[in-house]
Amino acid sequence: MTTPVSISLTVNGERVEAHVLPRLNLADFLREHLKLTGTHVGCEHGVCGACTVRVGGEIVRSCLMLAVQVNGAAIETIEGLSDSGEIADLQAAFRDRNALQCGFCTPGMLMAAQDLLRENGKPTREEIREHLSGNYCRCTGYHAIIDAVENAALARTEPQA
Amino acid sequence: MKASAFAYARATSLANALELLATHGDKAKVLSGGQSLIPAMNLRLVSPELIVDIGDLGELRGIAVKGETLVIGALTRHADLLKSSHIVKCAPLLAAAVAHVAHPAIRNRGTIGGSLAQADPASELPACMLALGATIVVRGKGGERRIAAEEFFTGIYETKLGPQDLLVAIEVPVASPGSAHFFQEFARRHGDYAIVGLAAQVMRQGDRFADLRLGFFAVGDTPVLAKAAAAMLTGAAITPELLAEASAALASELNPHEDQQATPAMRRHLARVLLARCLATLLNRPDLQTGAGV
């Protein structure tokens, strides 16, 4: 049974059928098989958050899920959120506030930040910090990232002119 | 790193999962939320030959109140516990604790059954089970067994679960009116495993405790119900002197390890700090926190 297992899922709205080995994790499946390399692989044991994706609308660590486990699921990656424009304002806020340097953590940060803003339109800085606490950044020191998320949240809740 | 190769079976029913475990025994590992197992496999700390994925077993998911008992299915995720009104009402200690379990993306996958079966001595939920007097429901070859939480945890990552057993549910007595709880932990960063933590469930009677269950974690091989300290503090008028005596008793009940985060002495100290904070908070006695007990 270490032979490939067939799976069927959607990734960013597109139907995907594949044969995968049980040991293949979702992050590697997205990167190596589907060439969606926006999902980053950092620690490979669930600590750094760089591989955060959405499964069924909820954020998860894609390094801690097997590709065989997402059979029948709907996956959204940073490419999906970026292309749809869902996080265009967050991306702009990150850029404006210099909330990234090397950019390695940024896809995971954006996934986690958007997850927060969908649940809580007006998070406090403490709530932002808490929601991003599972995502490591080794360059910026987090303050700029929290500023950027706060700015994006404020802009979203401002009454439209 | 990547996990080594393994075979994969998606269990189609509880009976099917038990059959697979009966056939493969300790060569198989049960995959629930995977938030402890997959990291361990990626680090090659464990290399099972077969993964039995129980993720599709809907009957193991959910939270229900049956009379005076709160029944939590093993596959209930941390995120579900956090959002459940049953948990807030019937086991508020658990609601307080789950907020400290890892991070949102982990809580969306990790399950209560997985956490208890993993039995990491620094994790929050096993200590809560001790404080709440929970019962762990296990199915195996011989049928169903019900194990008191106090008996369930036997060592670091070790429980009464055998290789052919499946943890199916947790039963928690519904919190009685007038009961109170306290949960606090020391961790370097919110969501990390604790350096030391305390999950307490109490019954107050006036300015005293009629019952006091103190579940400490990250203080030894297993979570510890600090019975000696609790006995001294039950039914008695709590003075700084009594707290000091109970703190001394507590320190000798714990057998903490040294690691990169803390020495045993530091862990004992932090446990005493948590005990003082717990009493001060639950009795609204700020004086106890500055007293000789710490």
Tab-separated table of C-alpha atoms in Angstrom:
chain	number	residue	atom	x	y	z
A	1	MET	CA	0.000	0.000	0.000
A	2	THR	CA	2.967	2.341	-0.241
A	3	THR	CA	1.788	2.676	-3.809
A	4	PRO	CA	0.269	5.927	-5.047
A	5	VAL	CA	-3.233	6.869	-3.979
A	6	SER	CA	-5.506	8.800	-6.298
A	7	ILE	CA	-6.890	12.072	-5.027
A	8	SER	CA	-9.308	14.591	-6.441
A	9	LEU	CA	-9.583	18.120	-5.118
A	10	THR	CA	-9.852	21.737	-6.157
A	11	VAL	CA	-6.956	24.139	-5.902
A	12	ASN	CA	-7.782	27.823	-6.282
A	13	GLY	CA	-11.049	26.815	-7.906
A	14	GLU	CA	-9.532	24.440	-10.471
A	15	ARG	CA	-10.180	20.712	-10.369
A	16	VAL	CA	-7.036	18.657	-9.819
A	17	GLU	CA	-6.695	14.873	-10.109
A	18	ALA	CA	-3.447	13.257	-9.050
A	19	HIS	CA	-1.748	10.064	-7.899
A	20	VAL	CA	0.376	10.709	-4.862
A	21	LEU	CA	2.478	8.688	-2.478
A	22	PRO	CA	1.067	8.665	1.070
A	23	ARG	CA	4.215	10.311	2.446
A	24	LEU	CA	3.863	13.383	0.231
A	25	ASN	CA	2.761	16.384	2.275
A	26	LEU	CA	0.383	19.009	0.963
A	27	ALA	CA	3.064	21.712	0.790
A	28	ASP	CA	5.284	19.585	-1.447
A	29	PHE	CA	2.288	18.540	-3.512
A	30	LEU	CA	1.425	22.186	-4.179
A	31	ARG	CA	5.018	23.164	-4.891
A	32	GLU	CA	6.433	20.180	-6.745
A	33	HIS	CA	3.404	18.751	-8.497
A	34	LEU	CA	1.354	21.879	-9.158
A	35	LYS	CA	4.307	24.322	-9.275
A	36	LEU	CA	2.490	26.666	-6.901
A	37	THR	CA	5.675	27.796	-5.209
A	38	GLY	CA	4.161	30.712	-3.318
A	39	THR	CA	3.532	28.306	-0.475
A	40	HIS	CA	6.897	28.175	1.264
A	41	VAL	CA	8.428	25.275	3.116
A	42	GLY	CA	10.419	26.396	6.127
A	43	CYS	CA	10.643	24.159	9.168
A	44	GLU	CA	8.565	21.194	7.959
A	45	HIS	CA	7.264	20.554	11.437
A	46	GLY	CA	4.539	23.106	11.927
A	47	VAL	CA	6.452	25.798	13.754
A	48	CYS	CA	7.195	28.551	11.234
A	49	GLY	CA	3.882	29.086	9.424
A	50	ALA	CA	5.462	29.787	6.009
A	51	CYS	CA	3.408	26.971	4.443
A	52	THR	CA	0.001	28.257	5.605
A	53	VAL	CA	-2.812	27.586	3.106
A	54	ARG	CA	-6.591	27.365	3.304
A	55	VAL	CA	-8.336	24.016	3.336
A	56	GLY	CA	-12.119	24.272	3.222
A	57	GLY	CA	-11.813	27.964	4.012
A	58	GLU	CA	-9.709	27.474	7.160
A	59	ILE	CA	-6.005	28.109	7.466
A	60	VAL	CA	-3.795	25.080	8.119
A	61	ARG	CA	-0.125	24.145	7.986
A	62	SER	CA	0.331	22.448	4.637
A	63	CYS	CA	3.500	20.741	5.898
A	64	LEU	CA	1.370	18.985	8.529
A	65	MET	CA	-1.201	17.577	6.143
A	66	LEU	CA	-0.708	14.721	3.774
A	67	ALA	CA	-1.809	15.212	0.208
A	68	VAL	CA	-3.935	12.060	0.583
A	69	GLN	CA	-5.847	13.794	3.393
A	70	VAL	CA	-7.115	16.589	1.152
A	71	ASN	CA	-8.991	14.266	-1.170
A	72	GLY	CA	-12.306	16.006	-1.856
A	73	ALA	CA	-11.191	19.279	-0.255
A	74	ALA	CA	-11.031	22.816	-1.627
A	75	ILE	CA	-7.554	24.304	-1.270
A	76	GLU	CA	-6.694	27.968	-1.622
A	77	THR	CA	-3.096	29.099	-1.806
A	78	ILE	CA	-1.457	32.501	-1.799
A	79	GLU	CA	-1.618	32.435	-5.610
A	80	GLY	CA	-5.399	32.094	-5.434
A	81	LEU	CA	-5.855	34.897	-2.922
A	82	SER	CA	-3.464	37.099	-4.837
A	83	ASP	CA	-4.951	36.497	-8.304
A	84	SER	CA	-8.518	36.997	-7.119
A	85	GLY	CA	-7.639	40.364	-5.602
A	86	GLU	CA	-8.959	39.228	-2.219
A	87	ILE	CA	-5.845	40.451	-0.431
A	88	ALA	CA	-4.727	43.214	-2.794
A	89	ASP	CA	-5.132	45.815	-0.047
A	90	LEU	CA	-3.194	43.724	2.481
A	91	GLN	CA	-0.401	43.230	-0.036
A	92	ALA	CA	-0.317	46.986	-0.677
A	93	ALA	CA	-0.260	47.681	3.064
A	94	PHE	CA	2.684	45.279	3.509
A	95	ARG	CA	4.526	47.053	0.707
A	96	ASP	CA	3.728	50.545	2.017
A	97	ARG	CA	4.796	49.727	5.546
A	98	ASN	CA	7.938	47.781	4.531
A	99	ALA	CA	6.467	44.746	6.263
A	100	LEU	CA	8.709	42.374	4.348
A	101	GLN	CA	12.368	42.136	3.577
A	102	CYS	CA	13.338	38.725	2.249
A	103	GLY	CA	9.676	37.821	1.755
A	104	PHE	CA	9.982	34.187	2.778
A	105	CYS	CA	7.365	34.423	5.522
A	106	THR	CA	5.110	36.824	3.622
A	107	PRO	CA	2.733	34.324	1.952
A	108	GLY	CA	2.047	32.677	5.320
A	109	MET	CA	1.700	36.045	7.037
A	110	LEU	CA	-0.803	37.197	4.415
A	111	MET	CA	-2.825	33.969	4.727
A	112	ALA	CA	-2.956	34.295	8.526
A	113	ALA	CA	-3.676	38.037	8.432
A	114	GLN	CA	-6.519	37.620	5.955
A	115	ASP	CA	-7.907	34.812	8.109
A	116	LEU	CA	-8.025	37.221	11.044
A	117	LEU	CA	-9.585	40.067	9.080
A	118	ARG	CA	-12.322	37.793	7.753
A	119	GLU	CA	-13.309	36.881	11.324
A	120	ASN	CA	-12.666	40.176	13.024
A	121	GLY	CA	-12.833	43.374	11.006
A	122	LYS	CA	-11.438	45.565	13.754
A	123	PRO	CA	-8.747	43.605	15.547
A	124	THR	CA	-6.656	45.230	18.250
A	125	ARG	CA	-2.879	45.146	17.879
A	126	GLU	CA	-2.865	42.469	20.563
A	127	GLU	CA	-5.326	40.360	18.578
A	128	ILE	CA	-3.230	40.786	15.436
A	129	ARG	CA	-0.112	39.747	17.334
A	130	GLU	CA	-1.934	36.740	18.758
A	131	HIS	CA	-3.311	35.606	15.392
A	132	LEU	CA	0.103	35.888	13.728
A	133	SER	CA	1.932	34.306	16.677
A	134	GLY	CA	2.311	31.061	14.764
A	135	ASN	CA	4.154	32.722	11.876
A	136	TYR	CA	7.869	33.385	12.086
A	137	CYS	CA	9.572	36.334	10.440
A	138	ARG	CA	13.331	36.472	10.742
A	139	CYS	CA	13.859	39.914	9.153
A	140	THR	CA	11.430	42.644	10.050
A	141	GLY	CA	10.851	42.147	13.738
A	142	TYR	CA	7.061	41.959	13.391
A	143	HIS	CA	6.159	45.560	14.246
A	144	ALA	CA	5.886	46.603	10.621
A	145	ILE	CA	3.816	43.518	9.870
A	146	ILE	CA	1.383	44.327	12.659
A	147	ASP	CA	1.244	47.939	11.478
A	148	ALA	CA	0.437	46.783	7.956
A	149	VAL	CA	-2.355	44.462	9.081
A	150	GLU	CA	-3.754	47.193	11.320
A	151	ASN	CA	-3.667	49.706	8.468
A	152	ALA	CA	-5.406	47.289	6.114
A	153	ALA	CA	-8.075	46.579	8.740
A	154	LEU	CA	-8.687	50.281	9.307
A	155	ALA	CA	-8.915	50.946	5.578
A	156	ARG	CA	-11.407	48.127	5.122
A	157	THR	CA	-13.694	49.417	7.863
A	158	GLU	CA	-13.516	53.076	6.839
A	159	PRO	CA	-16.760	54.283	5.315
A	160	GLN	CA	-16.404	54.489	1.567
A	161	ALA	CA	-16.023	58.064	0.360
B	1	MET	CA	12.919	16.612	6.643
B	2	LYS	CA	10.321	14.441	4.992
B	3	ALA	CA	8.513	11.497	6.520
B	4	SER	CA	9.785	8.085	5.518
B	5	ALA	CA	7.557	5.956	3.299
B	6	PHE	CA	4.467	4.396	4.795
B	7	ALA	CA	1.251	2.756	3.678
B	8	TYR	CA	-1.997	4.619	4.104
B	9	ALA	CA	-5.451	3.397	4.985
B	10	ARG	CA	-8.453	5.666	5.303
B	11	ALA	CA	-10.690	4.027	7.891
B	12	THR	CA	-14.264	3.771	6.648
B	13	SER	CA	-15.873	3.068	10.011
B	14	LEU	CA	-14.938	2.722	13.647
B	15	ALA	CA	-15.066	-1.062	13.239
B	16	ASN	CA	-12.776	-0.826	10.211
B	17	ALA	CA	-10.287	1.353	12.127
B	18	LEU	CA	-10.233	-1.150	15.003
B	19	GLU	CA	-9.749	-4.043	12.548
B	20	LEU	CA	-6.784	-2.279	10.970
B	21	LEU	CA	-5.250	-1.640	14.388
B	22	ALA	CA	-5.915	-5.206	15.491
B	23	THR	CA	-4.135	-6.504	12.377
B	24	HIS	CA	-1.168	-4.146	12.370
B	25	GLY	CA	-0.737	-3.362	16.073
B	26	ASP	CA	2.290	-1.268	16.900
B	27	LYS	CA	3.374	-1.083	13.246
B	28	ALA	CA	0.440	1.261	12.684
B	29	LYS	CA	-0.202	4.797	13.905
B	30	VAL	CA	-3.561	6.512	14.116
B	31	LEU	CA	-3.768	9.793	12.223
B	32	SER	CA	-6.271	12.214	13.672
B	33	GLY	CA	-5.484	15.923	13.171
B	34	GLY	CA	-1.826	15.092	12.571
B	35	GLN	CA	-0.490	18.147	14.376
B	36	SER	CA	1.778	16.054	16.607
B	37	LEU	CA	2.152	12.869	14.558
B	38	ILE	CA	3.145	14.484	11.247
B	39	PRO	CA	5.881	16.682	12.797
B	40	ALA	CA	7.225	13.601	14.585
B	41	MET	CA	7.187	11.705	11.285
B	42	ASN	CA	8.800	14.604	9.394
B	43	LEU	CA	11.552	14.669	12.008
B	44	ARG	CA	11.819	10.865	11.654
B	45	LEU	CA	11.179	10.419	15.348
B	46	VAL	CA	8.533	7.884	14.387
B	47	SER	CA	8.331	5.835	11.206
B	48	PRO	CA	5.114	3.846	11.174
B	49	GLU	CA	4.602	1.244	8.459
B	50	LEU	CA	0.921	2.081	8.218
B	51	ILE	CA	-1.073	5.221	8.858
B	52	VAL	CA	-4.690	4.624	9.805
B	53	ASP	CA	-6.471	7.880	8.990
B	54	ILE	CA	-9.584	8.239	11.155
B	55	GLY	CA	-10.374	11.715	9.810
B	56	ASP	CA	-13.534	10.588	8.016
B	57	LEU	CA	-15.174	9.011	11.072
B	58	GLY	CA	-17.867	11.602	11.677
B	59	GLU	CA	-19.239	9.652	14.651
B	60	LEU	CA	-16.093	10.585	16.588
B	61	ARG	CA	-16.699	14.289	16.077
B	62	GLY	CA	-18.874	16.599	18.145
B	63	ILE	CA	-19.781	17.905	21.568
B	64	ALA	CA	-22.955	16.896	23.409
B	65	VAL	CA	-24.392	17.241	26.894
B	66	LYS	CA	-25.962	14.047	28.233
B	67	GLY	CA	-27.478	14.697	31.636
B	68	GLU	CA	-24.642	15.693	33.920
B	69	THR	CA	-21.927	14.667	31.483
B	70	LEU	CA	-20.298	16.573	28.683
B	71	VAL	CA	-19.284	14.131	25.951
B	72	ILE	CA	-16.587	15.261	23.532
B	73	GLY	CA	-15.806	13.126	20.504
B	74	ALA	CA	-12.128	12.339	20.013
B	75	LEU	CA	-11.999	14.060	16.614
B	76	THR	CA	-13.347	17.345	17.960
B	77	ARG	CA	-10.829	19.988	16.964
B	78	HIS	CA	-9.357	22.646	19.225
B	79	ALA	CA	-11.067	25.229	17.010
B	80	ASP	CA	-14.422	23.497	17.662
B	81	LEU	CA	-13.814	23.519	21.419
B	82	LEU	CA	-13.072	27.243	21.284
B	83	LYS	CA	-16.313	28.021	19.477
B	84	SER	CA	-18.594	25.693	21.430
B	85	SER	CA	-21.214	27.187	23.754
B	86	HIS	CA	-21.439	23.789	25.515
B	87	ILE	CA	-17.778	24.048	26.458
B	88	VAL	CA	-18.117	27.628	27.719
B	89	LYS	CA	-21.121	26.625	29.833
B	90	CYS	CA	-20.198	23.137	31.028
B	91	ALA	CA	-16.381	23.153	31.111
B	92	PRO	CA	-15.180	26.763	31.072
B	93	LEU	CA	-11.729	25.609	32.203
B	94	LEU	CA	-11.353	23.828	28.882
B	95	ALA	CA	-12.379	26.953	26.957
B	96	ALA	CA	-9.744	28.964	28.832
B	97	ALA	CA	-7.074	26.338	28.198
B	98	VAL	CA	-7.670	25.785	24.490
B	99	ALA	CA	-6.898	29.434	23.741
B	100	HIS	CA	-3.334	28.606	24.798
B	101	VAL	CA	-3.012	25.536	22.575
B	102	ALA	CA	-0.726	26.426	19.673
B	103	HIS	CA	-1.889	28.808	16.939
B	104	PRO	CA	-5.030	29.222	14.814
B	105	ALA	CA	-3.755	27.127	11.892
B	106	ILE	CA	-2.839	24.283	14.270
B	107	ARG	CA	-6.104	24.546	16.204
B	108	ASN	CA	-7.999	24.138	12.921
B	109	ARG	CA	-6.556	20.628	12.571
B	110	GLY	CA	-5.485	19.395	16.006
B	111	THR	CA	-8.002	17.293	17.944
B	112	ILE	CA	-8.646	16.723	21.623
B	113	GLY	CA	-8.322	12.963	21.226
B	114	GLY	CA	-5.019	13.363	19.434
B	115	SER	CA	-3.683	15.682	22.103
B	116	LEU	CA	-4.621	13.299	24.919
B	117	ALA	CA	-3.305	10.227	23.104
B	118	GLN	CA	-0.055	12.064	22.383
B	119	ALA	CA	0.242	12.878	26.125
B	120	ASP	CA	2.908	15.509	25.843
B	121	PRO	CA	3.570	16.415	29.483
B	122	ALA	CA	3.880	20.104	28.551
B	123	SER	CA	0.523	20.247	26.782
B	124	GLU	CA	-2.539	21.884	28.278
B	125	LEU	CA	-5.397	19.454	27.762
B	126	PRO	CA	-4.100	16.435	29.724
B	127	ALA	CA	-3.782	18.598	32.861
B	128	CYS	CA	-7.311	19.914	32.282
B	129	MET	CA	-8.577	16.324	32.174
B	130	LEU	CA	-7.051	15.712	35.616
B	131	ALA	CA	-8.491	18.919	37.058
B	132	LEU	CA	-11.923	18.170	35.615
B	133	GLY	CA	-11.964	14.529	36.708
B	134	ALA	CA	-12.591	13.426	33.122
B	135	THR	CA	-13.013	9.884	31.860
B	136	ILE	CA	-11.271	8.731	28.697
B	137	VAL	CA	-13.345	6.339	26.591
B	138	VAL	CA	-11.293	3.788	24.677
B	139	ARG	CA	-12.342	1.097	22.181
B	140	GLY	CA	-10.143	-1.887	21.610
B	141	LYS	CA	-10.244	-5.561	20.775
B	142	GLY	CA	-12.010	-6.399	24.013
B	143	GLY	CA	-14.680	-3.716	23.592
B	144	GLU	CA	-15.023	-0.400	25.350
B	145	ARG	CA	-12.996	0.688	28.369
B	146	ARG	CA	-13.483	3.789	30.450
B	147	ILE	CA	-10.332	5.071	32.089
B	148	ALA	CA	-10.156	7.826	34.686
B	149	ALA	CA	-7.882	10.631	33.505
B	150	GLU	CA	-5.832	10.205	36.688
B	151	GLU	CA	-4.924	6.682	35.560
B	152	PHE	CA	-4.641	7.399	31.856
B	153	PHE	CA	-1.337	9.281	31.633
B	154	THR	CA	1.535	6.981	32.491
B	155	GLY	CA	4.687	8.659	31.166
B	156	ILE	CA	6.184	10.991	28.599
B	157	TYR	CA	4.046	10.393	25.488
B	158	GLU	CA	2.731	7.284	27.251
B	159	THR	CA	-0.823	6.401	28.179
B	160	LYS	CA	-2.957	3.382	28.955
B	161	LEU	CA	-3.729	3.142	25.224
B	162	GLY	CA	-2.443	-0.078	23.719
B	163	PRO	CA	-1.372	-0.397	20.078
B	164	GLN	CA	-4.774	-1.841	19.174
B	165	ASP	CA	-6.778	0.797	21.022
B	166	LEU	CA	-8.540	3.877	19.774
B	167	LEU	CA	-9.432	6.811	21.991
B	168	VAL	CA	-13.036	7.547	20.977
B	169	ALA	CA	-14.411	10.127	23.417
B	170	ILE	CA	-13.883	12.127	26.556
B	171	GLU	CA	-16.484	12.494	29.270
B	172	VAL	CA	-16.333	15.483	31.553
B	173	PRO	CA	-18.669	16.088	34.501
B	174	VAL	CA	-20.717	19.228	33.804
B	175	ALA	CA	-19.373	22.041	35.982
B	176	SER	CA	-21.623	22.447	39.008
B	177	PRO	CA	-23.116	25.822	39.837
B	178	GLY	CA	-20.752	27.687	42.121
B	179	SER	CA	-17.648	26.009	40.752
B	180	ALA	CA	-14.796	28.142	39.480
B	181	HIS	CA	-11.662	27.608	37.446
B	182	PHE	CA	-8.219	29.054	36.884
B	183	PHE	CA	-5.887	28.560	33.961
B	184	GLN	CA	-2.511	30.119	33.469
B	185	GLU	CA	0.780	29.084	31.954
B	186	PHE	CA	4.244	30.459	31.471
B	187	ALA	CA	5.484	30.213	27.901
B	188	ARG	CA	8.093	32.130	25.950
B	189	ARG	CA	5.549	32.998	23.315
B	190	HIS	CA	1.770	32.662	23.239
B	191	GLY	CA	0.903	29.269	21.815
B	192	ASP	CA	4.168	27.583	22.678
B	193	TYR	CA	4.312	24.561	24.912
B	194	ALA	CA	4.317	25.719	28.516
B	195	ILE	CA	7.378	26.058	30.721
B	196	VAL	CA	4.972	25.429	33.595
B	197	GLY	CA	1.185	25.651	33.676
B	198	LEU	CA	-1.752	25.179	36.012
B	199	ALA	CA	-5.314	24.112	35.232
B	200	ALA	CA	-7.469	24.274	38.353
B	201	GLN	CA	-11.112	23.446	39.019
B	202	VAL	CA	-12.508	24.366	42.428
B	203	MET	CA	-15.641	24.588	44.551
B	204	ARG	CA	-15.707	27.557	46.890
B	205	GLN	CA	-17.570	27.747	50.160
B	206	GLY	CA	-17.499	31.278	51.508
B	207	ASP	CA	-13.850	32.245	51.745
B	208	ARG	CA	-12.627	28.649	51.692
B	209	PHE	CA	-12.334	25.846	49.179
B	210	ALA	CA	-14.686	22.900	49.542
B	211	ASP	CA	-12.843	21.142	46.735
B	212	LEU	CA	-9.649	21.998	44.922
B	213	ARG	CA	-8.202	20.133	41.943
B	214	LEU	CA	-4.851	21.467	40.795
B	215	GLY	CA	-3.619	20.042	37.490
B	216	PHE	CA	-0.037	21.111	36.861
B	217	PHE	CA	1.720	20.493	33.548
B	218	ALA	CA	5.297	20.638	32.248
B	219	VAL	CA	6.377	19.628	35.758
B	220	GLY	CA	7.409	16.010	35.141
B	221	ASP	CA	6.774	12.967	32.974
B	222	THR	CA	3.006	13.322	33.228
B	223	PRO	CA	0.550	16.027	34.216
B	224	VAL	CA	0.293	16.067	37.992
B	225	LEU	CA	-2.752	16.422	40.213
B	226	ALA	CA	-1.199	18.144	43.225
B	227	LYS	CA	-3.096	16.255	45.897
B	228	ALA	CA	-0.976	17.031	48.943
B	229	ALA	CA	-1.070	20.776	48.366
B	230	ALA	CA	-4.792	20.647	47.579
B	231	ALA	CA	-5.573	18.642	50.720
B	232	MET	CA	-3.856	21.245	52.891
B	233	LEU	CA	-5.817	24.051	51.261
B	234	THR	CA	-9.237	22.364	51.307
B	235	GLY	CA	-11.672	23.418	54.026
B	236	ALA	CA	-9.096	25.599	55.738
B	237	ALA	CA	-8.853	29.348	56.173
B	238	ILE	CA	-6.206	30.364	53.662
B	239	THR	CA	-3.446	32.355	55.337
B	240	PRO	CA	-0.080	33.298	53.869
B	241	GLU	CA	1.468	30.799	56.290
B	242	LEU	CA	-0.774	27.982	55.073
B	243	LEU	CA	-0.006	28.932	51.484
B	244	ALA	CA	3.707	28.747	52.280
B	245	GLU	CA	3.258	25.250	53.716
B	246	ALA	CA	1.148	24.147	50.748
B	247	SER	CA	3.752	25.593	48.376
B	248	ALA	CA	6.450	23.556	50.057
B	249	ALA	CA	4.275	20.455	49.765
B	250	LEU	CA	3.636	21.266	46.105
B	251	ALA	CA	7.341	21.557	45.345
B	252	SER	CA	7.921	18.044	46.662
B	253	GLU	CA	4.999	16.639	44.615
B	254	LEU	CA	6.568	17.762	41.352
B	255	ASN	CA	9.475	16.163	39.556
B	256	PRO	CA	10.320	18.634	36.815
B	257	HIS	CA	12.932	18.128	34.126
B	258	GLU	CA	15.780	20.335	33.084
B	259	ASP	CA	15.725	21.501	29.479
B	260	GLN	CA	16.812	24.501	27.455
B	261	GLN	CA	13.901	26.520	28.826
B	262	ALA	CA	14.195	26.032	32.580
B	263	THR	CA	15.884	24.218	35.440
B	264	PRO	CA	13.879	22.037	37.846
B	265	ALA	CA	14.289	24.728	40.528
B	266	MET	CA	12.895	27.379	38.207
B	267	ARG	CA	9.951	25.155	37.307
B	268	ARG	CA	9.174	24.501	40.986
B	269	HIS	CA	9.343	28.232	41.624
B	270	LEU	CA	6.997	28.991	38.735
B	271	ALA	CA	4.573	26.306	39.939
B	272	ARG	CA	4.490	27.995	43.359
B	273	VAL	CA	3.876	31.354	41.675
B	274	LEU	CA	0.954	29.862	39.765
B	275	LEU	CA	-0.492	28.317	42.929
B	276	ALA	CA	-0.363	31.694	44.701
B	277	ARG	CA	-1.925	33.436	41.690
B	278	CYS	CA	-4.631	30.800	41.501
B	279	LEU	CA	-5.646	31.203	45.143
B	280	ALA	CA	-5.373	34.996	45.028
B	281	THR	CA	-7.549	35.134	41.914
B	282	LEU	CA	-10.210	32.645	42.972
B	283	LEU	CA	-10.570	34.027	46.512
B	284	ASN	CA	-10.057	37.630	45.422
B	285	ARG	CA	-7.210	37.895	47.919
B	286	PRO	CA	-4.377	39.905	46.327
B	287	ASP	CA	-2.482	39.637	49.621
B	288	LEU	CA	-1.785	35.946	48.932
B	289	GLN	CA	0.217	36.770	45.841
B	290	THR	CA	2.751	38.877	47.704
B	291	GLY	CA	2.915	36.606	50.747
B	292	ALA	CA	5.542	34.185	51.945
B	293	GLY	CA	4.154	31.430	49.746
B	294	VAL	CA	6.211	32.581	46.815
